[in-house]
Short mmCIF file of C-alpha atoms and ligand atoms in Angstrom, two decimals:
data_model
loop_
_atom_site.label_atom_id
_atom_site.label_comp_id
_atom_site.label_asym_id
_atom_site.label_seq_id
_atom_site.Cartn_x
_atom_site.Cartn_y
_atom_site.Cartn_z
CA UNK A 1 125.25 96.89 114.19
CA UNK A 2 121.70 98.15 115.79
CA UNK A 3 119.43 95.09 116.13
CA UNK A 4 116.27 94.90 117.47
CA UNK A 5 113.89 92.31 119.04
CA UNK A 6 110.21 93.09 118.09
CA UNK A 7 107.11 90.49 117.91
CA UNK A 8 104.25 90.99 116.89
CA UNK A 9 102.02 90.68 120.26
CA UNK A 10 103.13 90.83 123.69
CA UNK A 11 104.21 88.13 126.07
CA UNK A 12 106.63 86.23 123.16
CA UNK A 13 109.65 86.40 125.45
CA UNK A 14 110.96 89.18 123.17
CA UNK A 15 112.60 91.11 126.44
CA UNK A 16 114.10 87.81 127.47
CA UNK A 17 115.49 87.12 124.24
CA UNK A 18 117.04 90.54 123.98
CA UNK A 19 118.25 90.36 127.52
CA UNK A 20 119.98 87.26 126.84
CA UNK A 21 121.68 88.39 123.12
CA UNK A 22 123.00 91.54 125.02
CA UNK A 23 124.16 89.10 127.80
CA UNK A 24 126.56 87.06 125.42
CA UNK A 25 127.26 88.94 123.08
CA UNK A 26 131.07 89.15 122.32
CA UNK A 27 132.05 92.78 122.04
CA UNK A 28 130.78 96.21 123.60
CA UNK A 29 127.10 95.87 123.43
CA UNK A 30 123.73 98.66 124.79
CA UNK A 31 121.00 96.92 125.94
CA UNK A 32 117.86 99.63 124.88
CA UNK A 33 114.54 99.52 125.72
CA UNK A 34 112.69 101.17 122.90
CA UNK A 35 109.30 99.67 124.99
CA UNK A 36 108.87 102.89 126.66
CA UNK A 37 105.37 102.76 127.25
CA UNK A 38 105.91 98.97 129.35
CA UNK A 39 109.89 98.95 129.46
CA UNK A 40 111.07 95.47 131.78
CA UNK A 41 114.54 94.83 130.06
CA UNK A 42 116.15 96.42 133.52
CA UNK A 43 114.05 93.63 135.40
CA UNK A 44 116.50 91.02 133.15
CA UNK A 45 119.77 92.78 133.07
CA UNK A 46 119.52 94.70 136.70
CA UNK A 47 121.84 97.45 135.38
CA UNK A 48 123.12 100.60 137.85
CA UNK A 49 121.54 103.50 136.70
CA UNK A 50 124.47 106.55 136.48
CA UNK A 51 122.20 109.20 134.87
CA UNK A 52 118.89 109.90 134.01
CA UNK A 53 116.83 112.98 132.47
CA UNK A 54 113.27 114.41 132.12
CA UNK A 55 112.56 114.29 128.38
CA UNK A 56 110.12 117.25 126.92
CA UNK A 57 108.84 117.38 123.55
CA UNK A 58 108.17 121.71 121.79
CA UNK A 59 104.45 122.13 122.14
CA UNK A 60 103.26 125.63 120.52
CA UNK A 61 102.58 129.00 123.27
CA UNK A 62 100.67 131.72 122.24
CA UNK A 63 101.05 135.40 123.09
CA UNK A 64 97.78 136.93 122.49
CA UNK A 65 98.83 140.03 122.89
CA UNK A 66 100.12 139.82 119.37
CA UNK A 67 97.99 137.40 118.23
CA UNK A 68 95.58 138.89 115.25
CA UNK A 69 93.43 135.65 115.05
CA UNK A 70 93.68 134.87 111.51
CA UNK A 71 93.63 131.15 111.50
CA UNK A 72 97.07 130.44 109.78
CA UNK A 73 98.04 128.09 113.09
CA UNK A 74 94.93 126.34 112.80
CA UNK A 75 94.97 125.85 108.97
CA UNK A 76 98.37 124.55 109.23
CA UNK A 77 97.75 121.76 112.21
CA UNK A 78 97.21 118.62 111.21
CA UNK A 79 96.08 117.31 114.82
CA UNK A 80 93.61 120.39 115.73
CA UNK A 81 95.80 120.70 118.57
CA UNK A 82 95.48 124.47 118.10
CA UNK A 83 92.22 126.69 117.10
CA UNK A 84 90.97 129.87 116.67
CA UNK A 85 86.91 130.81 117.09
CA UNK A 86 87.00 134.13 116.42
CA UNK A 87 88.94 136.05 119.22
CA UNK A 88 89.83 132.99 120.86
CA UNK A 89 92.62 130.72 120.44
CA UNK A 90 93.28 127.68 121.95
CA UNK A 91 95.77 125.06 122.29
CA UNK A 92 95.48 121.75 123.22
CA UNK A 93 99.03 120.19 124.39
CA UNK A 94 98.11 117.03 124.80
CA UNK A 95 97.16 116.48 120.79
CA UNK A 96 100.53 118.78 119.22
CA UNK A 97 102.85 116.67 117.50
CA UNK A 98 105.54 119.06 118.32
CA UNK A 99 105.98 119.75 114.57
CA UNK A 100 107.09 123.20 114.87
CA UNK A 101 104.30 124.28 111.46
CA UNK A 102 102.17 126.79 113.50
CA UNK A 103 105.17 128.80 114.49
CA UNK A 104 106.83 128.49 111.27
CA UNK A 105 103.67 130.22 109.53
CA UNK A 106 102.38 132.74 112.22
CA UNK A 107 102.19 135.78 110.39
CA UNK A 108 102.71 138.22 114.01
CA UNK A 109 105.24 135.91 115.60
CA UNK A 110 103.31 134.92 118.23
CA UNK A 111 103.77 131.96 119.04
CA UNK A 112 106.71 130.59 121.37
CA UNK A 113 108.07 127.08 121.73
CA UNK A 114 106.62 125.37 125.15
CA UNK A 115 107.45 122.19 127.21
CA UNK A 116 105.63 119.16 127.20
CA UNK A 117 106.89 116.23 129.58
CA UNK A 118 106.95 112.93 128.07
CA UNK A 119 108.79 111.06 130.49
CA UNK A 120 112.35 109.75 131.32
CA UNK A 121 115.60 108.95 129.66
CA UNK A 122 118.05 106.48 131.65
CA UNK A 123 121.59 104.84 131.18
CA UNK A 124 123.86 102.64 133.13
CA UNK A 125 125.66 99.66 133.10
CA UNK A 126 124.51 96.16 133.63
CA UNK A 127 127.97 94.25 133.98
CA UNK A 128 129.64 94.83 130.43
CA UNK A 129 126.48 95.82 129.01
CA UNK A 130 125.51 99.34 128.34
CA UNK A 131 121.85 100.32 129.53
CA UNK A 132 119.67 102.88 127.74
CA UNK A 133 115.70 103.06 128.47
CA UNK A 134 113.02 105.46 127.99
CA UNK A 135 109.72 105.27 130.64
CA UNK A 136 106.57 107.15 128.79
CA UNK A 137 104.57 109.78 131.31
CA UNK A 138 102.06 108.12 132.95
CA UNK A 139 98.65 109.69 131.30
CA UNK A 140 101.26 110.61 127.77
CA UNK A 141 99.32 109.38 124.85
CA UNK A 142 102.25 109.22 122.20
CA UNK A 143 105.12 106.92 122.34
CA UNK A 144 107.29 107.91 119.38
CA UNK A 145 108.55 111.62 120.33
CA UNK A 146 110.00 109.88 123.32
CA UNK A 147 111.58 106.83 121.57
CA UNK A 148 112.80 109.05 118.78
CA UNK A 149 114.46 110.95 121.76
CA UNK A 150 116.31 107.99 123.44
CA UNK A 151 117.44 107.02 119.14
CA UNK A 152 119.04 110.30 119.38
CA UNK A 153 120.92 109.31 122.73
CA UNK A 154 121.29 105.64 121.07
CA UNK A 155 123.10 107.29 117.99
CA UNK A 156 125.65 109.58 120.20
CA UNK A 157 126.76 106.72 122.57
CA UNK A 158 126.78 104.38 119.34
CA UNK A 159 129.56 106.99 117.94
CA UNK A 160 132.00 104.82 120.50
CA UNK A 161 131.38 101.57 118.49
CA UNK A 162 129.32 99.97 119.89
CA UNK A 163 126.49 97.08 118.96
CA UNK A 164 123.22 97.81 119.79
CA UNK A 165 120.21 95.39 120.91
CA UNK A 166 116.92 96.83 121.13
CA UNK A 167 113.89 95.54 123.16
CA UNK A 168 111.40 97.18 120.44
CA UNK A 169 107.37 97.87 121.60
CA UNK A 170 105.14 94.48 120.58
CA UNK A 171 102.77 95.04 117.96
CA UNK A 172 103.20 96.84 114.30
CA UNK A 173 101.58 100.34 115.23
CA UNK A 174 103.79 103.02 114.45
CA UNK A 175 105.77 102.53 117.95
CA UNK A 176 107.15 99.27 116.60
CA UNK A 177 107.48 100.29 113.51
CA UNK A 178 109.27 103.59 114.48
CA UNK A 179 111.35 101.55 117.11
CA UNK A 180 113.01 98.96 113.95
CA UNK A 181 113.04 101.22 111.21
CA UNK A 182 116.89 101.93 111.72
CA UNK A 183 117.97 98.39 112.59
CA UNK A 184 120.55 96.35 110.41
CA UNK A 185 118.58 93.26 111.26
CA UNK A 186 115.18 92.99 113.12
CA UNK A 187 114.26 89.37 115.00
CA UNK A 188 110.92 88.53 115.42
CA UNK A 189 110.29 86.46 118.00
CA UNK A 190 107.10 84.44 118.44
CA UNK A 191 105.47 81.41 119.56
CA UNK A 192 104.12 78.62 117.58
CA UNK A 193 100.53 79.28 119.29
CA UNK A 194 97.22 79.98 116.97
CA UNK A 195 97.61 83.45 118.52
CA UNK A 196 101.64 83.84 117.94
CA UNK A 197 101.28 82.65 114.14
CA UNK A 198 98.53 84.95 113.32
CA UNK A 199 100.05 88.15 114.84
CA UNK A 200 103.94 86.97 113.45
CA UNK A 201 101.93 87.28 109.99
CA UNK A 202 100.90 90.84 110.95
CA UNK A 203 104.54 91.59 111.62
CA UNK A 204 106.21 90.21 108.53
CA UNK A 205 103.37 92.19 106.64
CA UNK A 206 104.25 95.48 108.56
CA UNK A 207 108.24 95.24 108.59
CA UNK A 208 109.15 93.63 105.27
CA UNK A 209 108.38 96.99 103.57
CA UNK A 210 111.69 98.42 105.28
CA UNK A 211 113.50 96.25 103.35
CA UNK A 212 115.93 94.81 106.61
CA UNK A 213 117.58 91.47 107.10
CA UNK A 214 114.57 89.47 109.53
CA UNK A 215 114.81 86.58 111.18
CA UNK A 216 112.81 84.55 113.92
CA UNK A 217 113.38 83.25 116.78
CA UNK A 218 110.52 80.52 117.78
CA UNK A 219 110.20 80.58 121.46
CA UNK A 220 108.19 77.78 123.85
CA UNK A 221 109.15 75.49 120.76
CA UNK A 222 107.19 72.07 121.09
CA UNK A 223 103.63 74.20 121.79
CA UNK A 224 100.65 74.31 118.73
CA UNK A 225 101.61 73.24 115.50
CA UNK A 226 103.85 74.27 113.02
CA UNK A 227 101.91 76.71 111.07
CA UNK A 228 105.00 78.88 112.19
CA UNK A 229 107.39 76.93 110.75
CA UNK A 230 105.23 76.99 107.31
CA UNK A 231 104.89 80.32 107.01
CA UNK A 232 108.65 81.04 107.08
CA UNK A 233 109.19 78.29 104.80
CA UNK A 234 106.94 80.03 102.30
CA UNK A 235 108.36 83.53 102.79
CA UNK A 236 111.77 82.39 103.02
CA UNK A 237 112.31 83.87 106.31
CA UNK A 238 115.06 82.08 108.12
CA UNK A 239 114.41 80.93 111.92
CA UNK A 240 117.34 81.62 113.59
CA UNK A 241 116.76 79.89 116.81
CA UNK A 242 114.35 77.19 118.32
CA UNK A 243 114.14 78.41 122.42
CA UNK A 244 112.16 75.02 123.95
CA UNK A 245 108.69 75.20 125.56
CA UNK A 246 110.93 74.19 129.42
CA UNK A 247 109.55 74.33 133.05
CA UNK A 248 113.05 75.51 134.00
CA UNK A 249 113.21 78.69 131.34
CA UNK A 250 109.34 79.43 132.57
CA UNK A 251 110.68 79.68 136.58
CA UNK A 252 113.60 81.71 135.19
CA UNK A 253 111.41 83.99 133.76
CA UNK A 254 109.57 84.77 136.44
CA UNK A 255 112.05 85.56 138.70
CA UNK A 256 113.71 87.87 135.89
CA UNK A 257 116.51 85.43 135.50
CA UNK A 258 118.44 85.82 131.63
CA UNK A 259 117.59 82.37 130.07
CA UNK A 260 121.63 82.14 128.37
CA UNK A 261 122.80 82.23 132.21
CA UNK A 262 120.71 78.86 133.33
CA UNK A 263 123.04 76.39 130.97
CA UNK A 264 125.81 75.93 128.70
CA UNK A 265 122.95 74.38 126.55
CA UNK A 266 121.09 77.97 126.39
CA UNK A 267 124.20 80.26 126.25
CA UNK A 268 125.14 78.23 122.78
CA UNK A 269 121.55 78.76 121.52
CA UNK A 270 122.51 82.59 121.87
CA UNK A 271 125.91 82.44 120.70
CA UNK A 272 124.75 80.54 117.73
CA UNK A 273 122.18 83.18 117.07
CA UNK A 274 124.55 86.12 117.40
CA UNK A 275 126.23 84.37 115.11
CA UNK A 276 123.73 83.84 112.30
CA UNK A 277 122.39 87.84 113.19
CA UNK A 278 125.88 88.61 111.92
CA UNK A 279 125.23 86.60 108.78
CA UNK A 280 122.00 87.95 108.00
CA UNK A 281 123.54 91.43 108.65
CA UNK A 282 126.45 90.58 105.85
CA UNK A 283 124.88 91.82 102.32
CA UNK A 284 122.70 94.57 103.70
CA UNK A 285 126.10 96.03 105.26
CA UNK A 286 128.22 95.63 102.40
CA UNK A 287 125.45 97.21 99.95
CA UNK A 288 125.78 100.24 102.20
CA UNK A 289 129.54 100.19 101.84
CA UNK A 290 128.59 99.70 98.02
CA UNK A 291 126.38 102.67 98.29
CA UNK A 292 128.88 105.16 100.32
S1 LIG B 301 98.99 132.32 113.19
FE1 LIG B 301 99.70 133.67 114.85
S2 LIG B 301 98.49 135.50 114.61
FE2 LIG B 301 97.47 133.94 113.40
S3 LIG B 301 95.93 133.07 114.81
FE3 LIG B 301 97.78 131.82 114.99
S4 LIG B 301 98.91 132.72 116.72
FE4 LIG B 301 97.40 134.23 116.07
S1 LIG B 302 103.51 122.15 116.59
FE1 LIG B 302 102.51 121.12 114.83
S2 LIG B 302 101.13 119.64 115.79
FE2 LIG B 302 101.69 121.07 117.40
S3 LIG B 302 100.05 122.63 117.36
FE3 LIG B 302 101.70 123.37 116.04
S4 LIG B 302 101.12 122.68 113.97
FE4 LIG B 302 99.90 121.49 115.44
#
């Protein structure tokens, strides 16, 4: 089962509630940070790295020599990340979405696949929890070629078994939306602030379409008002867990503690959660069985 933590802004406590699922969660577990362009989850689960790689993305290289300059690269890119004016053709890295179209269609074979970094790819284990994290390049504009590189890695160490929780990017752009897309259940965690209600909406509105088992989890429960707890009501989206608005969980935080570690009290608000994840997961897994 692959699920993943997303909210729809930043600074929910969506890391520390993935941190803490992974923590207690009763079976062999990977603890992914899909939030390669800010990933913290290591901060929480302080795993030892045992590998890591340079990831690259194909970016299009062009022999002039055989190059005749008739356009059929340019015509074909949907970025303008390559253009001919007449006998000069340019390329422009940074912009190629690494589709592959302008080599299909050159006419004189010109054009050779070339590197692009995009950043880093790293596993380990944090205790019995498997680690897998991808860091975006400094100065790298687009998220997704990178996370759909670390899925790949995600989906070959999954072939062992394995459960998967994944810190997803905040926000409903296409890197959140990319990052949940293959979940069996997606949480959205959020806060029962003005600010937490308006962008939760935003994510409901952006993930229902994928058709996947959500949930929330309300976190710093006792803040605002319970337009939150409204909204779900209407929409019939189950909250799954109520983590309180608590001096002690704030201090935790910032010293990168895991908040189902500080009490038997937390750990059960996790266990119980796991437990209802399962649940929600239920029908959507047996209509794929249905299905196979
Ligand atoms: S399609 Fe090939 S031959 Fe035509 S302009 Fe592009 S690189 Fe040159
Ligand atoms: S690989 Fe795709 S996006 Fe990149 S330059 Fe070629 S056509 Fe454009």
């Amino acid at each position: 089962m692959i699920v993943s933590v997303a909210s729809g802004k930043g600074g929910t406590g969506k890391t520390t509630v993935a941190a803490s699922l992974a923590t207690i969660w009763d079976g062999p577990v990977l603890g992914v940070d899909l939030d390669v362009e800010e990933p913290n989850l290591h901060l929480f689960l302080q795993p030892a790295i045992a590998g890591s790689e340079t990831a690259y993305m194909t970016v299009p290289v062009v022999d002039e020599a055989k190059c005749t300059y008739c356009g059929a690269c340019a015509d074909i890119c949907q970025f303008a990340a390559i253009n001919v004016m007449g006998q000069v053709i340019l390329t422009f890295p940074e912009m190629c979405h690494g589709c592959g179209g302008c080599m299909a269609v050159c006419p004189e074979k010109a054009i050779s696949p070339g590197q692009r970094e995009l950043g880093e790819i790293s596993w380990g284990q944090a205790g019995k929890v498997g680690f897998l994290a991808g860091r975006l390049r400094v100065g790298e504009a687009m998220s997704p070629p990178l996370m759909r590189l670390v899925k790949a890695r995600l989906d070959q160490m999954l072939a062992n078994g394995e459960d998967a929780i994944i810190d997803a990017p905040p926000g409903v752009s296409c890197p959140a939306v990319n990052a949940v897309m293959d979940s069996d259940v997606i949480l959205l965690v959020t806060e029962p602030t003005p600010f937490g209600v308006y962008d939760f909406q935003l994510a409901w509105e952006a993930f229902t379409p994928l058709g996947k088992p959500m949930g929330a989890v309300v976190n710093r429960a006792g803040l605002g008002n319970d337009a939150i707890y409204r909204f779900c009501q209407e929409k019939g989206l189950p909250i799954l867990a109520e983590i309180p608005y608590d001096r002690a969980i704030a201090e935790a935080y910032s010293r990168g503690r895991i908040i189902a570690d500080l009490s038997p009290e937390f750990r059960e608000t996790f266990v119980t959660l796991r437990d209802k994840i399962r649940d929600l997961a239920k029908p959507s897994r047996s209509q794929e069985a249905a299905h196979a």
